[in-house]
Amino acid sequence: MVIFFFVLSGFFIRYAQLRKHRKLFDFYLNRIVRIYPPYIVSVGLAALVLICLSIQLPQVLDNKIDRELNISLATSWYELRNFNVLSAIRTLFFIPIDKMYVGYNHVFWSLLPEGLFYLMVPIAFMRIKFYYIFSTAAYVVGLILQQQQIGFNAVLNYLLIYNMYFAVGSILYDIVINTNLIERFKRVSAMLLFIVVGFLFVLLLGLAIVKLRYISGIVASLLAILCISTLLAGKISPKNSLIRLLHSIGIFSFSLYLYHLPLLLICYGLLVAITDKFVFYDRYYWLAVPMVTFVCYCLYWITERMSVNYFRKV
């Protein structure tokens, strides 16, 4: 679903730049203001949660217990205790300290591809056709190299794989405004579109379970294209209750994405403290989700929303 978001990001950044072109400095400043205030708070929250777990519930960080979560938390705690200037620099650039991200908040991985895309946008969009050709060729090369089991560093991984998903979203926007694609979607049965979306979603889940990452990335891109086109074609009423709910969640989705894992770890720690047992997420997950979502919403208003409002005034 992160790949789904990359396609959305490419679509809406292309829309925003064509609607109101921002010069290089203004574009970068806008992205920095949008990303860094909630990101820095989420880094602090993740670190604080890990410190609290180490003090109050050291057993969940005991790597002698052969359990993946314990081992990962122990590794994160070791890296946090040895946090230094280099660690801080790596964190600012969305790079793991060593093996783990700060405070075990591994959702940070997607911010590096997003940040690299933003770095490219002002230049790439000046030569948009070349950007599309380059993205396609790089993706093909990346897939071939992956088949040869050749590993990439983070930057190459973006250029050869992840960049293509942003480019797909951008290409889709150009197709939407320059062709009659949406008119064609309007003539397709809403039920048929619903069935295809459902099929692609189930297929995506299956591919994710068996860890066919690159095939699932292609399916996620197709799903994003279909969903965006279906919505633009007016196949779903804006008065639809589910759409209204998801839209309201979407407003603070970035904060939800950044903060949810440390908050889930707090819930996990409370459960271990209460039961004195190591339990798996699925035993309490649905009870924790509403509470975590509410806290993320509160954090959105005091971090992400506040910074955006402030810089708009400035």
mmCIF file of N, CA and C in Angstrom, residues 133-263:
data_model
loop_
_atom_site.group_PDB
_atom_site.id
_atom_site.type_symbol
_atom_site.label_atom_id
_atom_site.label_comp_id
_atom_site.label_asym_id
_atom_site.label_seq_id
_atom_site.Cartn_x
_atom_site.Cartn_y
_atom_site.Cartn_z
ATOM 1 N N ILE A 133 10.953 8.612 -19.905
ATOM 2 C CA ILE A 133 11.768 7.618 -20.616
ATOM 3 C C ILE A 133 12.838 7.053 -19.683
ATOM 4 N N PHE A 134 13.517 7.953 -18.960
ATOM 5 C CA PHE A 134 14.547 7.518 -18.018
ATOM 6 C C PHE A 134 13.963 6.600 -16.945
ATOM 7 N N SER A 135 12.804 6.961 -16.399
ATOM 8 C CA SER A 135 12.186 6.180 -15.327
ATOM 9 C C SER A 135 11.841 4.782 -15.799
ATOM 10 N N THR A 136 11.297 4.687 -16.999
ATOM 11 C CA THR A 136 10.923 3.383 -17.548
ATOM 12 C C THR A 136 12.146 2.513 -17.795
ATOM 13 N N ALA A 137 13.164 3.099 -18.429
ATOM 14 C CA ALA A 137 14.389 2.344 -18.727
ATOM 15 C C ALA A 137 15.083 1.898 -17.439
ATOM 16 N N ALA A 138 15.143 2.796 -16.463
ATOM 17 C CA ALA A 138 15.798 2.467 -15.182
ATOM 18 C C ALA A 138 15.061 1.346 -14.468
ATOM 19 N N TYR A 139 13.735 1.351 -14.552
ATOM 20 C CA TYR A 139 12.931 0.324 -13.887
ATOM 21 C C TYR A 139 13.177 -1.045 -14.514
ATOM 22 N N VAL A 140 13.249 -1.085 -15.832
ATOM 23 C CA VAL A 140 13.516 -2.344 -16.529
ATOM 24 C C VAL A 140 14.892 -2.879 -16.127
ATOM 25 N N VAL A 141 15.881 -1.991 -16.108
ATOM 26 C CA VAL A 141 17.230 -2.392 -15.693
ATOM 27 C C VAL A 141 17.217 -2.891 -14.246
ATOM 28 N N GLY A 142 16.483 -2.179 -13.387
ATOM 29 C CA GLY A 142 16.398 -2.573 -11.988
ATOM 30 C C GLY A 142 15.802 -3.953 -11.798
ATOM 31 N N LEU A 143 14.742 -4.254 -12.548
ATOM 32 C CA LEU A 143 14.115 -5.568 -12.450
ATOM 33 C C LEU A 143 15.052 -6.676 -12.925
ATOM 34 N N ILE A 144 15.781 -6.399 -14.002
ATOM 35 C CA ILE A 144 16.726 -7.394 -14.522
ATOM 36 C C ILE A 144 17.828 -7.667 -13.497
ATOM 37 N N LEU A 145 18.364 -6.599 -12.925
ATOM 38 C CA LEU A 145 19.431 -6.753 -11.923
ATOM 39 C C LEU A 145 18.919 -7.471 -10.677
ATOM 40 N N GLN A 146 17.663 -7.188 -10.308
ATOM 41 C CA GLN A 146 17.094 -7.880 -9.152
ATOM 42 C C GLN A 146 16.958 -9.364 -9.409
ATOM 43 N N GLN A 147 16.627 -9.728 -10.634
ATOM 44 C CA GLN A 147 16.537 -11.139 -10.982
ATOM 45 C C GLN A 147 17.896 -11.829 -10.862
ATOM 46 N N GLN A 148 18.965 -11.043 -11.065
ATOM 47 C CA GLN A 148 20.322 -11.576 -10.907
ATOM 48 C C GLN A 148 20.782 -11.535 -9.454
ATOM 49 N N GLN A 149 19.844 -11.109 -8.559
ATOM 50 C CA GLN A 149 20.101 -11.017 -7.118
ATOM 51 C C GLN A 149 21.267 -10.080 -6.794
ATOM 52 N N ILE A 150 21.299 -8.969 -7.543
ATOM 53 C CA ILE A 150 22.305 -7.930 -7.296
ATOM 54 C C ILE A 150 21.670 -6.895 -6.357
ATOM 55 N N GLY A 151 22.287 -6.649 -5.229
ATOM 56 C CA GLY A 151 21.737 -5.721 -4.252
ATOM 57 C C GLY A 151 22.049 -4.272 -4.599
ATOM 58 N N PHE A 152 21.180 -3.342 -4.137
ATOM 59 C CA PHE A 152 21.364 -1.919 -4.369
ATOM 60 C C PHE A 152 21.488 -1.197 -3.039
ATOM 61 N N ASN A 153 22.165 -0.044 -3.061
ATOM 62 C CA ASN A 153 22.070 0.837 -1.909
ATOM 63 C C ASN A 153 20.760 1.632 -2.010
ATOM 64 N N ALA A 154 20.467 2.454 -1.024
ATOM 65 C CA ALA A 154 19.164 3.114 -0.951
ATOM 66 C C ALA A 154 18.904 4.027 -2.152
ATOM 67 N N VAL A 155 19.925 4.771 -2.586
ATOM 68 C CA VAL A 155 19.744 5.708 -3.696
ATOM 69 C C VAL A 155 19.507 4.960 -4.999
ATOM 70 N N LEU A 156 20.307 3.927 -5.256
ATOM 71 C CA LEU A 156 20.109 3.127 -6.474
ATOM 72 C C LEU A 156 18.762 2.419 -6.450
ATOM 73 N N ASN A 157 18.367 1.964 -5.289
ATOM 74 C CA ASN A 157 17.064 1.308 -5.156
ATOM 75 C C ASN A 157 15.945 2.257 -5.554
ATOM 76 N N TYR A 158 16.099 3.526 -5.177
ATOM 77 C CA TYR A 158 15.106 4.524 -5.588
ATOM 78 C C TYR A 158 15.146 4.744 -7.102
ATOM 79 N N LEU A 159 16.342 5.013 -7.638
ATOM 80 C CA LEU A 159 16.459 5.352 -9.059
ATOM 81 C C LEU A 159 15.999 4.214 -9.955
ATOM 82 N N LEU A 160 16.317 2.971 -9.562
ATOM 83 C CA LEU A 160 16.042 1.831 -10.431
ATOM 84 C C LEU A 160 14.683 1.182 -10.178
ATOM 85 N N ILE A 161 14.075 1.429 -9.012
ATOM 86 C CA ILE A 161 12.806 0.773 -8.709
ATOM 87 C C ILE A 161 11.726 1.780 -8.301
ATOM 88 N N TYR A 162 11.905 2.422 -7.148
ATOM 89 C CA TYR A 162 10.813 3.198 -6.556
ATOM 90 C C TYR A 162 10.445 4.442 -7.368
ATOM 91 N N ASN A 163 11.421 5.044 -8.027
ATOM 92 C CA ASN A 163 11.124 6.235 -8.816
ATOM 93 C C ASN A 163 10.018 5.984 -9.834
ATOM 94 N N MET A 164 9.965 4.769 -10.372
ATOM 95 C CA MET A 164 8.989 4.458 -11.408
ATOM 96 C C MET A 164 7.560 4.607 -10.903
ATOM 97 N N TYR A 165 7.315 4.290 -9.638
ATOM 98 C CA TYR A 165 5.958 4.379 -9.110
ATOM 99 C C TYR A 165 5.490 5.838 -9.022
ATOM 100 N N PHE A 166 6.406 6.743 -8.661
ATOM 101 C CA PHE A 166 6.072 8.169 -8.677
ATOM 102 C C PHE A 166 5.815 8.629 -10.114
ATOM 103 N N ALA A 167 6.655 8.154 -11.038
ATOM 104 C CA ALA A 167 6.501 8.524 -12.444
ATOM 105 C C ALA A 167 5.163 8.051 -12.996
ATOM 106 N N VAL A 168 4.713 6.868 -12.576
ATOM 107 C CA VAL A 168 3.405 6.352 -13.016
ATOM 108 C C VAL A 168 2.294 7.320 -12.634
ATOM 109 N N GLY A 169 2.329 7.824 -11.387
ATOM 110 C CA GLY A 169 1.318 8.785 -10.950
ATOM 111 C C GLY A 169 1.365 10.058 -11.766
ATOM 112 N N SER A 170 2.571 10.536 -12.047
ATOM 113 C CA SER A 170 2.731 11.748 -12.843
ATOM 114 C C SER A 170 2.228 11.542 -14.272
ATOM 115 N N ILE A 171 2.582 10.391 -14.848
ATOM 116 C CA ILE A 171 2.110 10.061 -16.201
ATOM 117 C C ILE A 171 0.591 9.996 -16.233
ATOM 118 N N LEU A 172 0.002 9.395 -15.207
ATOM 119 C CA LEU A 172 -1.454 9.289 -15.141
ATOM 120 C C LEU A 172 -2.098 10.670 -15.159
ATOM 121 N N TYR A 173 -1.529 11.627 -14.422
ATOM 122 C CA TYR A 173 -2.103 12.975 -14.428
ATOM 123 C C TYR A 173 -2.059 13.575 -15.831
ATOM 124 N N ASP A 174 -0.931 13.428 -16.515
ATOM 125 C CA ASP A 174 -0.820 13.958 -17.873
ATOM 126 C C ASP A 174 -1.834 13.306 -18.809
ATOM 127 N N ILE A 175 -2.038 12.000 -18.639
ATOM 128 C CA ILE A 175 -3.025 11.298 -19.468
ATOM 129 C C ILE A 175 -4.440 11.804 -19.170
ATOM 130 N N VAL A 176 -4.727 12.019 -17.912
ATOM 131 C CA VAL A 176 -6.061 12.479 -17.509
ATOM 132 C C VAL A 176 -6.392 13.830 -18.134
ATOM 133 N N ILE A 177 -5.433 14.769 -18.113
ATOM 134 C CA ILE A 177 -5.736 16.117 -18.607
ATOM 135 C C ILE A 177 -5.581 16.249 -20.129
ATOM 136 N N ASN A 178 -4.906 15.291 -20.761
ATOM 137 C CA ASN A 178 -4.644 15.414 -22.197
ATOM 138 C C ASN A 178 -5.419 14.419 -23.055
ATOM 139 N N THR A 179 -6.149 13.511 -22.442
ATOM 140 C CA THR A 179 -6.916 12.520 -23.203
ATOM 141 C C THR A 179 -8.336 12.432 -22.640
ATOM 142 N N ASN A 180 -9.127 11.580 -23.247
ATOM 143 C CA ASN A 180 -10.510 11.372 -22.772
ATOM 144 C C ASN A 180 -10.620 10.134 -21.884
ATOM 145 N N LEU A 181 -9.554 9.811 -21.149
ATOM 146 C CA LEU A 181 -9.534 8.617 -20.302
ATOM 147 C C LEU A 181 -10.717 8.604 -19.334
ATOM 148 N N ILE A 182 -10.982 9.712 -18.673
ATOM 149 C CA ILE A 182 -12.047 9.750 -17.672
ATOM 150 C C ILE A 182 -13.409 9.587 -18.327
ATOM 151 N N GLU A 183 -13.578 10.122 -19.522
ATOM 152 C CA GLU A 183 -14.841 9.932 -20.240
ATOM 153 C C GLU A 183 -15.069 8.459 -20.547
ATOM 154 N N ARG A 184 -14.009 7.762 -20.852
ATOM 155 C CA ARG A 184 -14.122 6.325 -21.113
ATOM 156 C C ARG A 184 -14.500 5.582 -19.838
ATOM 157 N N PHE A 185 -13.911 5.978 -18.715
ATOM 158 C CA PHE A 185 -14.258 5.353 -17.444
ATOM 159 C C PHE A 185 -15.717 5.601 -17.080
ATOM 160 N N LYS A 186 -16.227 6.740 -17.464
ATOM 161 C CA LYS A 186 -17.624 7.053 -17.161
ATOM 162 C C LYS A 186 -18.582 6.097 -17.855
ATOM 163 N N ARG A 187 -18.132 5.525 -18.967
ATOM 164 C CA ARG A 187 -18.996 4.607 -19.721
ATOM 165 C C ARG A 187 -18.901 3.168 -19.232
ATOM 166 N N VAL A 188 -17.964 2.903 -18.322
ATOM 167 C CA VAL A 188 -17.791 1.542 -17.791
ATOM 168 C C VAL A 188 -18.717 1.347 -16.593
ATOM 169 N N SER A 189 -19.277 0.160 -16.481
ATOM 170 C CA SER A 189 -20.164 -0.164 -15.365
ATOM 171 C C SER A 189 -19.440 -0.004 -14.025
ATOM 172 N N ALA A 190 -20.102 0.675 -13.091
ATOM 173 C CA ALA A 190 -19.531 0.857 -11.752
ATOM 174 C C ALA A 190 -19.320 -0.490 -11.069
ATOM 175 N N MET A 191 -20.226 -1.435 -11.274
ATOM 176 C CA MET A 191 -20.101 -2.758 -10.669
ATOM 177 C C MET A 191 -18.868 -3.479 -11.206
ATOM 178 N N LEU A 192 -18.617 -3.358 -12.517
ATOM 179 C CA LEU A 192 -17.437 -3.993 -13.107
ATOM 180 C C LEU A 192 -16.159 -3.394 -12.521
ATOM 181 N N LEU A 193 -16.122 -2.071 -12.381
ATOM 182 C CA LEU A 193 -14.961 -1.419 -11.794
ATOM 183 C C LEU A 193 -14.748 -1.881 -10.357
ATOM 184 N N PHE A 194 -15.838 -2.009 -9.615
ATOM 185 C CA PHE A 194 -15.765 -2.462 -8.226
ATOM 186 C C PHE A 194 -15.191 -3.872 -8.147
ATOM 187 N N ILE A 195 -15.622 -4.742 -9.053
ATOM 188 C CA ILE A 195 -15.141 -6.129 -9.067
ATOM 189 C C ILE A 195 -13.648 -6.174 -9.380
ATOM 190 N N VAL A 196 -13.215 -5.380 -10.365
ATOM 191 C CA VAL A 196 -11.797 -5.364 -10.744
ATOM 192 C C VAL A 196 -10.942 -4.811 -9.615
ATOM 193 N N VAL A 197 -11.408 -3.733 -8.974
ATOM 194 C CA VAL A 197 -10.674 -3.160 -7.829
ATOM 195 C C VAL A 197 -10.559 -4.207 -6.722
ATOM 196 N N GLY A 198 -11.657 -4.901 -6.423
ATOM 197 C CA GLY A 198 -11.637 -5.931 -5.388
ATOM 198 C C GLY A 198 -10.675 -7.051 -5.731
ATOM 199 N N PHE A 199 -10.681 -7.469 -6.999
ATOM 200 C CA PHE A 199 -9.777 -8.535 -7.438
ATOM 201 C C PHE A 199 -8.320 -8.117 -7.290
ATOM 202 N N LEU A 200 -7.988 -6.901 -7.735
ATOM 203 C CA LEU A 200 -6.610 -6.429 -7.641
ATOM 204 C C LEU A 200 -6.165 -6.297 -6.184
ATOM 205 N N PHE A 201 -7.088 -5.867 -5.317
ATOM 206 C CA PHE A 201 -6.746 -5.719 -3.905
ATOM 207 C C PHE A 201 -6.434 -7.077 -3.273
ATOM 208 N N VAL A 202 -7.275 -8.078 -3.550
ATOM 209 C CA VAL A 202 -7.042 -9.428 -3.015
ATOM 210 C C VAL A 202 -5.748 -10.003 -3.587
ATOM 211 N N LEU A 203 -5.525 -9.778 -4.896
ATOM 212 C CA LEU A 203 -4.287 -10.242 -5.529
ATOM 213 C C LEU A 203 -3.073 -9.587 -4.886
ATOM 214 N N LEU A 204 -3.183 -8.296 -4.593
ATOM 215 C CA LEU A 204 -2.086 -7.568 -3.961
ATOM 216 C C LEU A 204 -1.753 -8.153 -2.596
ATOM 217 N N LEU A 205 -2.780 -8.460 -1.808
ATOM 218 C CA LEU A 205 -2.561 -9.060 -0.491
ATOM 219 C C LEU A 205 -1.860 -10.415 -0.617
ATOM 220 N N GLY A 206 -2.307 -11.204 -1.578
ATOM 221 C CA GLY A 206 -1.697 -12.521 -1.792
ATOM 222 C C GLY A 206 -0.234 -12.414 -2.187
ATOM 223 N N LEU A 207 0.084 -11.487 -3.094
ATOM 224 C CA LEU A 207 1.464 -11.300 -3.527
ATOM 225 C C LEU A 207 2.340 -10.793 -2.389
ATOM 226 N N ALA A 208 1.756 -9.941 -1.522
ATOM 227 C CA ALA A 208 2.513 -9.435 -0.374
ATOM 228 C C ALA A 208 2.823 -10.556 0.616
ATOM 229 N N ILE A 209 1.856 -11.440 0.810
ATOM 230 C CA ILE A 209 2.044 -12.552 1.751
ATOM 231 C C ILE A 209 3.171 -13.473 1.297
ATOM 232 N N VAL A 210 3.223 -13.750 -0.005
ATOM 233 C CA VAL A 210 4.277 -14.635 -0.521
ATOM 234 C C VAL A 210 5.553 -13.854 -0.875
ATOM 235 N N LYS A 211 5.548 -12.541 -0.592
ATOM 236 C CA LYS A 211 6.720 -11.666 -0.716
ATOM 237 C C LYS A 211 7.251 -11.562 -2.139
ATOM 238 N N LEU A 212 6.345 -11.524 -3.113
ATOM 239 C CA LEU A 212 6.737 -11.216 -4.488
ATOM 240 C C LEU A 212 6.664 -9.696 -4.639
ATOM 241 N N ARG A 213 7.695 -8.998 -4.154
ATOM 242 C CA ARG A 213 7.636 -7.551 -3.966
ATOM 243 C C ARG A 213 7.421 -6.774 -5.256
ATOM 244 N N TYR A 214 8.158 -7.136 -6.296
ATOM 245 C CA TYR A 214 8.129 -6.297 -7.493
ATOM 246 C C TYR A 214 6.875 -6.536 -8.320
ATOM 247 N N ILE A 215 6.375 -7.772 -8.316
ATOM 248 C CA ILE A 215 5.091 -8.021 -8.972
ATOM 249 C C ILE A 215 3.986 -7.308 -8.199
ATOM 250 N N SER A 216 4.062 -7.340 -6.858
ATOM 251 C CA SER A 216 3.046 -6.654 -6.061
ATOM 252 C C SER A 216 3.122 -5.149 -6.266
ATOM 253 N N GLY A 217 4.325 -4.619 -6.534
ATOM 254 C CA GLY A 217 4.454 -3.196 -6.833
ATOM 255 C C GLY A 217 3.729 -2.813 -8.103
ATOM 256 N N ILE A 218 3.829 -3.666 -9.126
ATOM 257 C CA ILE A 218 3.127 -3.412 -10.389
ATOM 258 C C ILE A 218 1.619 -3.469 -10.180
ATOM 259 N N VAL A 219 1.159 -4.472 -9.407
ATOM 260 C CA VAL A 219 -0.272 -4.602 -9.126
ATOM 261 C C VAL A 219 -0.769 -3.404 -8.321
ATOM 262 N N ALA A 220 0.029 -2.946 -7.350
ATOM 263 C CA ALA A 220 -0.349 -1.774 -6.554
ATOM 264 C C ALA A 220 -0.473 -0.535 -7.443
ATOM 265 N N SER A 221 0.404 -0.415 -8.420
ATOM 266 C CA SER A 221 0.331 0.714 -9.363
ATOM 267 C C SER A 221 -0.956 0.651 -10.186
ATOM 268 N N LEU A 222 -1.278 -0.540 -10.671
ATOM 269 C CA LEU A 222 -2.513 -0.706 -11.440
ATOM 270 C C LEU A 222 -3.738 -0.388 -10.583
ATOM 271 N N LEU A 223 -3.713 -0.839 -9.339
ATOM 272 C CA LEU A 223 -4.814 -0.577 -8.417
ATOM 273 C C LEU A 223 -4.969 0.920 -8.176
ATOM 274 N N ALA A 224 -3.847 1.624 -7.995
ATOM 275 C CA ALA A 224 -3.892 3.074 -7.781
ATOM 276 C C ALA A 224 -4.463 3.788 -9.006
ATOM 277 N N ILE A 225 -4.009 3.387 -10.196
ATOM 278 C CA ILE A 225 -4.508 3.990 -11.430
ATOM 279 C C ILE A 225 -6.015 3.805 -11.554
ATOM 280 N N LEU A 226 -6.466 2.594 -11.283
ATOM 281 C CA LEU A 226 -7.889 2.281 -11.395
ATOM 282 C C LEU A 226 -8.716 3.056 -10.372
ATOM 283 N N CYS A 227 -8.229 3.118 -9.132
ATOM 284 C CA CYS A 227 -8.964 3.825 -8.073
ATOM 285 C C CYS A 227 -9.060 5.322 -8.366
ATOM 286 N N ILE A 228 -7.946 5.930 -8.770
ATOM 287 C CA ILE A 228 -7.940 7.360 -9.082
ATOM 288 C C ILE A 228 -8.897 7.652 -10.234
ATOM 289 N N SER A 229 -8.824 6.859 -11.276
ATOM 290 C CA SER A 229 -9.672 7.078 -12.456
ATOM 291 C C SER A 229 -11.141 6.871 -12.128
ATOM 292 N N THR A 230 -11.434 5.867 -11.283
ATOM 293 C CA THR A 230 -12.822 5.598 -10.891
ATOM 294 C C THR A 230 -13.409 6.768 -10.101
ATOM 295 N N LEU A 231 -12.606 7.318 -9.187
ATOM 296 C CA LEU A 231 -13.072 8.463 -8.403
ATOM 297 C C LEU A 231 -13.274 9.692 -9.283
ATOM 298 N N LEU A 232 -12.316 9.945 -10.198
ATOM 299 C CA LEU A 232 -12.432 11.116 -11.077
ATOM 300 C C LEU A 232 -13.612 10.988 -12.033
ATOM 301 N N ALA A 233 -13.970 9.765 -12.369
ATOM 302 C CA ALA A 233 -15.107 9.529 -13.262
ATOM 303 C C ALA A 233 -16.449 9.685 -12.544
ATOM 304 N N GLY A 234 -16.407 9.915 -11.228
ATOM 305 C CA GLY A 234 -17.642 10.121 -10.471
ATOM 306 C C GLY A 234 -18.433 8.855 -10.240
ATOM 307 N N LYS A 235 -17.745 7.711 -10.242
ATOM 308 C CA LYS A 235 -18.449 6.447 -10.045
ATOM 309 C C LYS A 235 -18.853 6.215 -8.587
ATOM 310 N N ILE A 236 -18.254 6.985 -7.692
ATOM 311 C CA ILE A 236 -18.609 6.882 -6.273
ATOM 312 C C ILE A 236 -19.056 8.253 -5.793
ATOM 313 N N SER A 237 -20.211 8.321 -5.196
ATOM 314 C CA SER A 237 -20.763 9.591 -4.743
ATOM 315 C C SER A 237 -19.933 10.172 -3.612
ATOM 316 N N PRO A 238 -19.654 11.485 -3.634
ATOM 317 C CA PRO A 238 -18.945 12.116 -2.512
ATOM 318 C C PRO A 238 -19.754 12.078 -1.223
ATOM 319 N N LYS A 239 -21.047 11.749 -1.320
ATOM 320 C CA LYS A 239 -21.891 11.628 -0.129
ATOM 321 C C LYS A 239 -21.836 10.224 0.475
ATOM 322 N N ASN A 240 -21.121 9.331 -0.192
ATOM 323 C CA ASN A 240 -20.957 7.970 0.312
ATOM 324 C C ASN A 240 -20.321 8.013 1.697
ATOM 325 N N SER A 241 -20.937 7.349 2.664
ATOM 326 C CA SER A 241 -20.484 7.430 4.056
ATOM 327 C C SER A 241 -19.054 6.920 4.229
ATOM 328 N N LEU A 242 -18.726 5.823 3.540
ATOM 329 C CA LEU A 242 -17.374 5.271 3.659
ATOM 330 C C LEU A 242 -16.347 6.246 3.091
ATOM 331 N N ILE A 243 -16.673 6.841 1.936
ATOM 332 C CA ILE A 243 -15.770 7.803 1.314
ATOM 333 C C ILE A 243 -15.564 9.009 2.218
ATOM 334 N N ARG A 244 -16.643 9.480 2.841
ATOM 335 C CA ARG A 244 -16.533 10.627 3.753
ATOM 336 C C ARG A 244 -15.645 10.286 4.952
ATOM 337 N N LEU A 245 -15.784 9.072 5.480
ATOM 338 C CA LEU A 245 -14.962 8.649 6.611
ATOM 339 C C LEU A 245 -13.499 8.556 6.208
ATOM 340 N N LEU A 246 -13.243 7.902 5.068
ATOM 341 C CA LEU A 246 -11.863 7.736 4.615
ATOM 342 C C LEU A 246 -11.223 9.078 4.272
ATOM 343 N N HIS A 247 -12.025 10.001 3.747
ATOM 344 C CA HIS A 247 -11.502 11.335 3.435
ATOM 345 C C HIS A 247 -11.068 12.052 4.708
ATOM 346 N N SER A 248 -11.869 11.933 5.748
ATOM 347 C CA SER A 248 -11.526 12.586 7.014
ATOM 348 C C SER A 248 -10.262 11.977 7.618
ATOM 349 N N ILE A 249 -10.080 10.669 7.442
ATOM 350 C CA ILE A 249 -8.850 10.019 7.917
ATOM 351 C C ILE A 249 -7.667 10.422 7.044
ATOM 352 N N GLY A 250 -7.933 10.545 5.742
ATOM 353 C CA GLY A 250 -6.877 10.916 4.808
ATOM 354 C C GLY A 250 -6.248 12.266 5.107
ATOM 355 N N ILE A 251 -7.021 13.172 5.698
ATOM 356 C CA ILE A 251 -6.499 14.500 6.020
ATOM 357 C C ILE A 251 -5.301 14.412 6.958
ATOM 358 N N PHE A 252 -5.343 13.489 7.928
ATOM 359 C CA PHE A 252 -4.212 13.361 8.851
ATOM 360 C C PHE A 252 -3.449 12.048 8.637
ATOM 361 N N SER A 253 -3.496 11.529 7.412
ATOM 362 C CA SER A 253 -2.890 10.222 7.142
ATOM 363 C C SER A 253 -1.376 10.219 7.301
ATOM 364 N N PHE A 254 -0.721 11.342 7.004
ATOM 365 C CA PHE A 254 0.732 11.388 7.172
ATOM 366 C C PHE A 254 1.112 11.261 8.642
ATOM 367 N N SER A 255 0.403 11.979 9.498
ATOM 368 C CA SER A 255 0.643 11.855 10.945
ATOM 369 C C SER A 255 0.301 10.451 11.428
ATOM 370 N N LEU A 256 -0.781 9.891 10.912
ATOM 371 C CA LEU A 256 -1.168 8.522 11.279
ATOM 372 C C LEU A 256 -0.069 7.542 10.901
ATOM 373 N N TYR A 257 0.507 7.745 9.742
ATOM 374 C CA TYR A 257 1.574 6.871 9.267
ATOM 375 C C TYR A 257 2.819 6.979 10.153
ATOM 376 N N LEU A 258 3.191 8.204 10.514
ATOM 377 C CA LEU A 258 4.418 8.415 11.282
ATOM 378 C C LEU A 258 4.311 7.940 12.726
ATOM 379 N N TYR A 259 3.151 8.168 13.346
ATOM 380 C CA TYR A 259 3.026 7.971 14.787
ATOM 381 C C TYR A 259 2.471 6.615 15.195
ATOM 382 N N HIS A 260 1.860 5.887 14.270
ATOM 383 C CA HIS A 260 1.071 4.730 14.708
ATOM 384 C C HIS A 260 1.910 3.613 15.334
ATOM 385 N N LEU A 261 3.125 3.375 14.805
ATOM 386 C CA LEU A 261 3.893 2.236 15.314
ATOM 387 C C LEU A 261 4.395 2.449 16.751
ATOM 388 N N PRO A 262 4.973 3.613 17.090
ATOM 389 C CA PRO A 262 5.338 3.820 18.502
ATOM 390 C C PRO A 262 4.130 3.724 19.441
ATOM 391 N N LEU A 263 2.977 4.215 18.995
ATOM 392 C CA LEU A 263 1.778 4.155 19.829
ATOM 393 C C LEU A 263 1.299 2.709 19.994
#
